[in-house]
Short mmCIF file of C-alpha atoms in Angstrom, two decimals:
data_model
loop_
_atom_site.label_atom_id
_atom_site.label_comp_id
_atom_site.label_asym_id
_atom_site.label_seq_id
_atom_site.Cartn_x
_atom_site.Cartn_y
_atom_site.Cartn_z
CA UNK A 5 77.08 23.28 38.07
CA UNK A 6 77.99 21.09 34.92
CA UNK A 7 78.13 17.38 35.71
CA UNK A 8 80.04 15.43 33.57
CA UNK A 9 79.37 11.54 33.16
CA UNK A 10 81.99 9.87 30.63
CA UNK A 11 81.76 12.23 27.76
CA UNK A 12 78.31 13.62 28.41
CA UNK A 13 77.70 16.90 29.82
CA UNK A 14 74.76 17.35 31.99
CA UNK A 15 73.77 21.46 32.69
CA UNK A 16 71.49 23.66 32.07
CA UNK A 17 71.44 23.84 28.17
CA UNK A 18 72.59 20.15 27.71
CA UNK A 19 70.07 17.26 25.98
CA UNK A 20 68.05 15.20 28.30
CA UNK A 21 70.72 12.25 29.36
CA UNK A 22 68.43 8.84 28.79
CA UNK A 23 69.48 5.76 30.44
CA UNK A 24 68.08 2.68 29.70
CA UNK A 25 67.60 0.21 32.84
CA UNK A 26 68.41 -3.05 32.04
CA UNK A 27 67.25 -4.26 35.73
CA UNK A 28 66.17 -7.88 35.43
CA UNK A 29 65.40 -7.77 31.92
CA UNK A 30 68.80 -9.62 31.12
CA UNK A 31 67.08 -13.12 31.24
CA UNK A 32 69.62 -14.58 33.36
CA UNK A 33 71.87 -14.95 30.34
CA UNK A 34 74.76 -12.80 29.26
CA UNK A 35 73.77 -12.61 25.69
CA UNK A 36 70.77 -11.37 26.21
CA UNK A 37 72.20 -8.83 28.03
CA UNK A 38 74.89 -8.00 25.53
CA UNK A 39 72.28 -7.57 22.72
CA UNK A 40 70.23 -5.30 25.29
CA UNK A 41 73.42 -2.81 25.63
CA UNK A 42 73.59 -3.15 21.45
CA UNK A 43 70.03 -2.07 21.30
CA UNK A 44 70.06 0.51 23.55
CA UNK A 45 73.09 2.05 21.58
CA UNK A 46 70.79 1.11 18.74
CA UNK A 47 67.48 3.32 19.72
CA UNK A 48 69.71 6.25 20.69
CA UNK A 49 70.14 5.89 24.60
CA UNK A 50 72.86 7.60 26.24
CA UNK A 51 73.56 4.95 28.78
CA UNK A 52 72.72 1.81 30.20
CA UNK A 53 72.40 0.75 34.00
CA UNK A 54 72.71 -2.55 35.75
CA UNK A 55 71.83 -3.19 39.18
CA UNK A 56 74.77 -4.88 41.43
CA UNK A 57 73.97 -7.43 43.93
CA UNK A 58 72.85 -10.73 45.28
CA UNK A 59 70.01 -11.84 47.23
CA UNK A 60 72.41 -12.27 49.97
CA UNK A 61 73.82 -8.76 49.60
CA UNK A 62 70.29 -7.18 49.65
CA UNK A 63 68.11 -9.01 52.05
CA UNK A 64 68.18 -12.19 53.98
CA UNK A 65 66.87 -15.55 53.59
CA UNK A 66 64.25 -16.30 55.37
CA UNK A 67 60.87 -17.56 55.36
CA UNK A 68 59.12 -15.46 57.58
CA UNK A 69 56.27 -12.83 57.01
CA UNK A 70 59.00 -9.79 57.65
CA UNK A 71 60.51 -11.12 54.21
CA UNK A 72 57.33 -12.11 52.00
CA UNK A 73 55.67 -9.42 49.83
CA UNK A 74 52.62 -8.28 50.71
CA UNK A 75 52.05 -4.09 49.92
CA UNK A 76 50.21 -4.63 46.86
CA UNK A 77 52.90 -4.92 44.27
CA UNK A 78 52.79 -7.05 40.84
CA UNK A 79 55.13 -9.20 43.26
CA UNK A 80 53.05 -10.12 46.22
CA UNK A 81 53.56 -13.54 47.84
CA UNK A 82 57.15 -13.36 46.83
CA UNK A 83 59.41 -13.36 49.37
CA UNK A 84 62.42 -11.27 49.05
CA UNK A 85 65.62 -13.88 48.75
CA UNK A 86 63.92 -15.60 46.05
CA UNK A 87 62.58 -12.29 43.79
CA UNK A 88 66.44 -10.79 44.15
CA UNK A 89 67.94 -14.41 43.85
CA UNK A 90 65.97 -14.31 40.08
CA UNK A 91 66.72 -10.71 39.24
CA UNK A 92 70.19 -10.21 39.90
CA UNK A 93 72.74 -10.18 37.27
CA UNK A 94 75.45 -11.98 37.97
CA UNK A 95 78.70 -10.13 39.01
CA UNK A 96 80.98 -12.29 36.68
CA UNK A 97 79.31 -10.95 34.07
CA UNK A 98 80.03 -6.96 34.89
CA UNK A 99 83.47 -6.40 33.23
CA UNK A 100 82.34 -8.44 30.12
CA UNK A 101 79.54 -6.23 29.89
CA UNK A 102 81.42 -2.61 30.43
CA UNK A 103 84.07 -3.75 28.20
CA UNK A 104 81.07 -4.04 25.51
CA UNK A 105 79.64 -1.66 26.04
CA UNK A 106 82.75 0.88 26.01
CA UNK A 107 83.35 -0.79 22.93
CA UNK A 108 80.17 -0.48 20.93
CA UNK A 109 80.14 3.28 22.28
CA UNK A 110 77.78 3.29 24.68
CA UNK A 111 78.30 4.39 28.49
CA UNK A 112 77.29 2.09 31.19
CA UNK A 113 77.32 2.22 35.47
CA UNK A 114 75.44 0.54 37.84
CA UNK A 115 73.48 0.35 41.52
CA UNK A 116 75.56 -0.54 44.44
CA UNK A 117 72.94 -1.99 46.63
CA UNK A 118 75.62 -2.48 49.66
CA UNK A 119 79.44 -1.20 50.31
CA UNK A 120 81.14 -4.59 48.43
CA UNK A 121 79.50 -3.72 45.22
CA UNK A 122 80.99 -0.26 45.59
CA UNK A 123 84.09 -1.74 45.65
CA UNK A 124 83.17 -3.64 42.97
CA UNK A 125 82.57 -1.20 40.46
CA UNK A 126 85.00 1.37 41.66
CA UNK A 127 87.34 -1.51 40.21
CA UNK A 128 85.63 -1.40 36.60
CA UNK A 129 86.14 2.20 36.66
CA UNK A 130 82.23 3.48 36.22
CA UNK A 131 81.32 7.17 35.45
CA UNK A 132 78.68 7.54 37.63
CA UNK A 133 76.40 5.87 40.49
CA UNK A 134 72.56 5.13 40.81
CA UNK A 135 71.04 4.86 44.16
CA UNK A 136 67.89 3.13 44.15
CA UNK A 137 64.89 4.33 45.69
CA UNK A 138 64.75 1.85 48.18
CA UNK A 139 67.94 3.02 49.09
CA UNK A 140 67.62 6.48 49.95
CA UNK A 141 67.63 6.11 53.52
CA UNK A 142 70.57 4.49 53.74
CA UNK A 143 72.40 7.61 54.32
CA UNK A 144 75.89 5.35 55.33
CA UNK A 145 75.85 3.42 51.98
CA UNK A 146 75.27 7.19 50.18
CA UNK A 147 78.06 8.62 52.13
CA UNK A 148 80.34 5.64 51.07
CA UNK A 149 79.17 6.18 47.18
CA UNK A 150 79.52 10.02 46.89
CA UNK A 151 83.07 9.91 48.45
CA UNK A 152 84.72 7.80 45.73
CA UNK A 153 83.76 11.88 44.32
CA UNK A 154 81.63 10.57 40.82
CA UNK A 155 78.09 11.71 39.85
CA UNK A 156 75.28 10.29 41.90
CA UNK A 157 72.01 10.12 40.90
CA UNK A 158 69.35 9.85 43.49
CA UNK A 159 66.06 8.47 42.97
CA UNK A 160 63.51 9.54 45.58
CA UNK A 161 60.60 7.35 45.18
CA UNK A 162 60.05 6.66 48.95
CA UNK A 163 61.72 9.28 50.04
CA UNK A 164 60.35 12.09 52.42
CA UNK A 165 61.57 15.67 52.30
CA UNK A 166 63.72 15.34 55.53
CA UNK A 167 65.38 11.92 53.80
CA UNK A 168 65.98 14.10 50.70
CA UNK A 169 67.24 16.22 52.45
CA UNK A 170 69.33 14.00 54.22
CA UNK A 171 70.41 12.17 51.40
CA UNK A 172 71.60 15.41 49.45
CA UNK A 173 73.46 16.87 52.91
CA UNK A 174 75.85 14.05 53.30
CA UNK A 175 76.85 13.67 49.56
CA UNK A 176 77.96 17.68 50.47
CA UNK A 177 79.72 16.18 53.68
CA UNK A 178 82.31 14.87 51.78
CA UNK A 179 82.57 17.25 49.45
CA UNK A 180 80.67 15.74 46.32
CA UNK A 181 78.32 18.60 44.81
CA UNK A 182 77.42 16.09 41.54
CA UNK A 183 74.44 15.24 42.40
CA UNK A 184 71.02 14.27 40.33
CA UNK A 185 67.87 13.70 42.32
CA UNK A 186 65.89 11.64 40.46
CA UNK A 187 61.94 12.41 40.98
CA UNK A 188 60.33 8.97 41.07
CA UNK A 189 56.89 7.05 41.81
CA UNK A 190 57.95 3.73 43.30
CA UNK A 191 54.95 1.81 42.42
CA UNK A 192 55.34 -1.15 39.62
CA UNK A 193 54.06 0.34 37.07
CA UNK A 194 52.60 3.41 38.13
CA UNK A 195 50.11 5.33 37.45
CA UNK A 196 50.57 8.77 35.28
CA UNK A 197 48.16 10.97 38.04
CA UNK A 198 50.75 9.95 40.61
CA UNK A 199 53.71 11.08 38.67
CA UNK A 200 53.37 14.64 39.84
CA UNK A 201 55.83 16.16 37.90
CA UNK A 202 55.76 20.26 39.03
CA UNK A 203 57.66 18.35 42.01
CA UNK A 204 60.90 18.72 39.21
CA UNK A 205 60.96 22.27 39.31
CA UNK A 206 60.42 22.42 43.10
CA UNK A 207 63.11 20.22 43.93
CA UNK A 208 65.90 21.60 41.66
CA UNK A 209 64.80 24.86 43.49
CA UNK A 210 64.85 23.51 46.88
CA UNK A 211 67.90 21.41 46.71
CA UNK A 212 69.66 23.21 44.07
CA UNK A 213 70.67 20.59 42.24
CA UNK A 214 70.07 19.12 38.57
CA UNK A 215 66.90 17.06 38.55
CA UNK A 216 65.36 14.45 35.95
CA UNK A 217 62.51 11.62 36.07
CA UNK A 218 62.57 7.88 37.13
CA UNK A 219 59.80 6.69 35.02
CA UNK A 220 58.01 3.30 36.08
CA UNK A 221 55.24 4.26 34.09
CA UNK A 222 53.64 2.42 31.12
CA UNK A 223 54.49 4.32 27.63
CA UNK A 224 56.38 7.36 26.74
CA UNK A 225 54.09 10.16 27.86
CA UNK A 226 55.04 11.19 31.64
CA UNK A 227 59.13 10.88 30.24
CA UNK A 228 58.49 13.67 27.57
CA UNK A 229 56.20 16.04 29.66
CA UNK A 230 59.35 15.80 32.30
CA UNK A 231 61.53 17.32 29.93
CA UNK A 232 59.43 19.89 29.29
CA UNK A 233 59.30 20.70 32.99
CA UNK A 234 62.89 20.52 33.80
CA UNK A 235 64.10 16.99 33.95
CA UNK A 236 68.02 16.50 32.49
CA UNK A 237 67.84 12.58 33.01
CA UNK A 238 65.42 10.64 32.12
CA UNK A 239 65.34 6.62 33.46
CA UNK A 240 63.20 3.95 31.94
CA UNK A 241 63.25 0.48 31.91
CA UNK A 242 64.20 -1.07 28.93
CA UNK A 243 63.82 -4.88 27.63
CA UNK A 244 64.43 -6.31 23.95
CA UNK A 245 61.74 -9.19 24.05
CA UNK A 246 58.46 -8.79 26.61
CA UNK A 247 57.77 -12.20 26.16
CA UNK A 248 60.81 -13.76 27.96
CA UNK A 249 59.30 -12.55 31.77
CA UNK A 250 61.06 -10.64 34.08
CA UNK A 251 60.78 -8.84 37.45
CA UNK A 252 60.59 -5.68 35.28
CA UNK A 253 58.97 -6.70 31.82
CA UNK A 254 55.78 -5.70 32.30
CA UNK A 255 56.79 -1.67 32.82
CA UNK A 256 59.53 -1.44 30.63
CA UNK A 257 59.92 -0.36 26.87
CA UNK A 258 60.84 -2.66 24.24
CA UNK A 259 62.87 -1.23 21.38
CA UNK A 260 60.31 0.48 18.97
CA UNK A 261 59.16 2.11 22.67
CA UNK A 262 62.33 3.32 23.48
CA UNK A 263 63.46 4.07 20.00
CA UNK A 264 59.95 6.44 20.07
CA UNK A 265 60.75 7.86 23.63
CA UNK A 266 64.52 8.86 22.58
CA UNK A 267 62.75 10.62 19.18
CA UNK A 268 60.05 12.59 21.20
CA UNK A 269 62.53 13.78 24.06
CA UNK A 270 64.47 15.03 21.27
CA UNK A 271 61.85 16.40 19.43
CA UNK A 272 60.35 18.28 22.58
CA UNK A 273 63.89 19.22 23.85
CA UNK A 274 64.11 21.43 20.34
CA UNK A 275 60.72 22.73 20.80
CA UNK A 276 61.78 24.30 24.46
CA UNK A 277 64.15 26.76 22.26
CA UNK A 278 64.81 29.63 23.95
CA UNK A 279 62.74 33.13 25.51
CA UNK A 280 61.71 34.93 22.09
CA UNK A 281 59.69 37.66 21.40
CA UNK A 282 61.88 38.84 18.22
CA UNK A 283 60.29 39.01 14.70
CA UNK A 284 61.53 36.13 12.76
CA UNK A 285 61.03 36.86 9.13
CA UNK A 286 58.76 33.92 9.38
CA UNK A 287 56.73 36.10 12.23
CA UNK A 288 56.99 38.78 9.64
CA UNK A 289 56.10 37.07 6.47
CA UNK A 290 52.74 35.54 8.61
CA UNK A 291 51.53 38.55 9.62
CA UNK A 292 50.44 40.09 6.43
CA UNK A 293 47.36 37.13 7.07
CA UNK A 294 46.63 39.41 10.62
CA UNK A 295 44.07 41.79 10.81
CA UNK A 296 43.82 45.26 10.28
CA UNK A 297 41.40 48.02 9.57
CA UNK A 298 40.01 48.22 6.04
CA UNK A 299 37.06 50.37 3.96
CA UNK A 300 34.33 48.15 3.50
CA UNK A 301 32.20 51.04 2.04
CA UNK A 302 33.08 53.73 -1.11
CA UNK A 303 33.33 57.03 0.60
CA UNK A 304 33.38 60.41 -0.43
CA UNK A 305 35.81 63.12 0.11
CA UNK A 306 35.08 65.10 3.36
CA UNK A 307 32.19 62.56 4.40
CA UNK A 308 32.57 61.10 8.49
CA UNK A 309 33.61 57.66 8.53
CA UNK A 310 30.87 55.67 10.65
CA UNK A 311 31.78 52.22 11.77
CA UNK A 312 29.43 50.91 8.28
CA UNK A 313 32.59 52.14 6.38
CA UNK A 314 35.10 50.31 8.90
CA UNK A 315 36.12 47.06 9.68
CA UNK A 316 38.71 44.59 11.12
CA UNK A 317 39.72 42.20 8.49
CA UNK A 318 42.32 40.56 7.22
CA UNK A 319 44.93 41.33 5.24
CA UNK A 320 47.30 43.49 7.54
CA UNK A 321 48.09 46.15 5.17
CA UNK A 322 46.15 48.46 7.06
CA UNK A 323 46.62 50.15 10.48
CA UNK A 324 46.17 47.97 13.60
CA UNK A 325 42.49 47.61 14.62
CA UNK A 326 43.08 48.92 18.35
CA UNK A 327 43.29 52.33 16.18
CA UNK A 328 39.43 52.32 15.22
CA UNK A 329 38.11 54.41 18.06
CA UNK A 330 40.33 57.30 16.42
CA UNK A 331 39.18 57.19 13.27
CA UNK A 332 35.32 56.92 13.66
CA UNK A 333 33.96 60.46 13.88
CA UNK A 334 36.93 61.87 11.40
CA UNK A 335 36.50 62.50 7.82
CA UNK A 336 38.05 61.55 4.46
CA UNK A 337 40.49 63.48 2.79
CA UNK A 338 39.52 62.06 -0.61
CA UNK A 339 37.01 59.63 -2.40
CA UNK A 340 38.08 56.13 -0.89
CA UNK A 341 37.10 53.26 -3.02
CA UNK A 342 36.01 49.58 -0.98
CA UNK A 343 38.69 47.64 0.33
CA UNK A 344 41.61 50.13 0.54
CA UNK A 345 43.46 49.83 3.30
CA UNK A 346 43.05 52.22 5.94
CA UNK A 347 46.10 54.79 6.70
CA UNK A 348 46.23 58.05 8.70
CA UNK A 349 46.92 59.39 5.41
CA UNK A 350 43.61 59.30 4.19
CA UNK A 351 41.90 60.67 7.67
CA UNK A 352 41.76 64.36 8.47
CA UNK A 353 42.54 65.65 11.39
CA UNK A 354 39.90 66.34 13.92
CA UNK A 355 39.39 69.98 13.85
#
């Protein structure tokens, strides 16, 4: 099935769709975020995401241990008002942002985190939703996204099998088939051995759906081995200054990163070609450096060839060397002179 966000086209022979996750990286000021959509454009990304909520809309505030991280993430000690209360983007700031972005050229959507941020962007008209891995098992919140009957793209970081398979089920329910699962190692960063990315072509068997790569990784290299495996979208954090601190800056990709990760996902995707066995004129034109049988020794007419006279060398303007057992033991039809190429022409036949 072909899923279609804004003008992109997302099957089976399409380029890798990259979004760049602006997350927390926006600095808590709108002009940093506007040049982060410009750069993105910039380095060739397909799309940008924001995330949409508030600390109230997310978690609650209080001071207890329920709420304080302790699971041994780069945020531990934090509790969870105050780490979403400093992340999240401000909603005034949305339709100034998607009206950049649609006109620089660049398509942009978001995370709902609860049902009023649906609402939210269903009024700024977004292409496409993002549910978060921390998300997944909120299978009312997915039911309420995939009905408004847009693309959703699941990560699955947390996720068993069963919640997959929840989570997939009740975007069907309501009759929404566009779905992306995104495979995804929720760990901040994480590490490349946990990545395990054969899990793409098991789960775009399994669920039948298209499948791409959440990538909370440091560097470029799990992203482009996805492709190779499978993955149509590809999701990486993205920030235009490491310096200025974020939730997020210490996994993300600046803009000679991401510039580098767009150019070897497109480099890779045009390496995948096609299933070819045919011989290019390329193929053709190589071969003459192959091997093939040769006379190594002068011989005289009538004399047996003996493996002295015989060998596999290259050039290929000879017969194929799997052909030597039938001409040991047979004899010239002429004098042969050192490196002529052998032919059945110049072997008799066994008599």
């Amino acid at each position: 099935m072909e899923i279609k966000i804004g003008n992109f086209k997302i099957n089976e022979g399409s380029e890798t769709f990259i979004i760049a996750e602006l997350s927390a990286n926006h600095g808590n000021d709108i002009e940093i975020a506007k040049q982060s959509i410009k750069k993105a454009k910039e380095v060739g990304a397909n799309c940008v995401k924001l995330q949409t909520y508030t600390a109230d809309t997310i978690t609650l505030d209080c001071r207890n241990e329920y709420f304080k991280l302790n699971s041994g993430t780069i945020w531990d000690g934090t509790y969870l008002y105050d780490l979403y209360n400093e992340a999240s983007m401000s909603w005034g700031w949305h339709k100034e942002l998607f009206d950049y972005a649609k006109k620089i050229g660049i398509l942009i959507f978001s995370s709902p985190f609860d049902k009023s941020a649906v609402d939210f962007l269903e009024n700024l008209s977004v292409p496409a939703y993002k549910v978060a891995s921390f998300e997944i098992t909120d299978i009312p919140l997915i039911k309420y996204i995939a009905s408004k009957q847009k693309p959703v793209i699941i990560s699955t970081g947390i996720a068993t099998l069963e919640e997959i398979e929840d989570a997939v089920e009740v975007c069907r329910s309501v009759g929404n088939e566009q779905i992306i699962l995104l495979k995804c190692t929720s760990s901040y960063p994480s590490k490349p051995e946990d990545a395990n990315l054969k899990t793409i072509k098991d789960m775009k068997k399994r669920f039948g759906v298209e499948v791409g790569l959440s990538d909370h990784t440091k560097g470029t290299v799990v992203s482009v081995m996805s492709v190779g495996l499978g993955a149509k979208v590809v999701e990486k954090h993205f920030t235009i200054n490491k310096d200025v601190e974020s939730a997020d800056s210490s996994f993300s990709l600046d803009e000679k990163e991401f510039k580098k990760l767009v150019e070897d996902i497109r480099t890779g995707e045009k390496s995948l070609g096609k299933v070819d066995y045919e011989m290019t004129k390329s193929k053709k034109n190589n071969r003459l450096l192959s091997r093939s049988l040769f006379f190594v020794e002068d011989i005289k007419e009538n004399e047996e060839i003996t493996e002295k006279h015989v060998r596999s060398i290259r050039p290929s303007y000879g017969i194929e060397p799997k052909y030597i057992e039938h001409i040991i033991g047979r004899k010239a039809i002429r004098d042969i002179k050192k490196g002529t190429p052998v032919t059945f022409e110049l072997i008799k036949n066994s008599t």
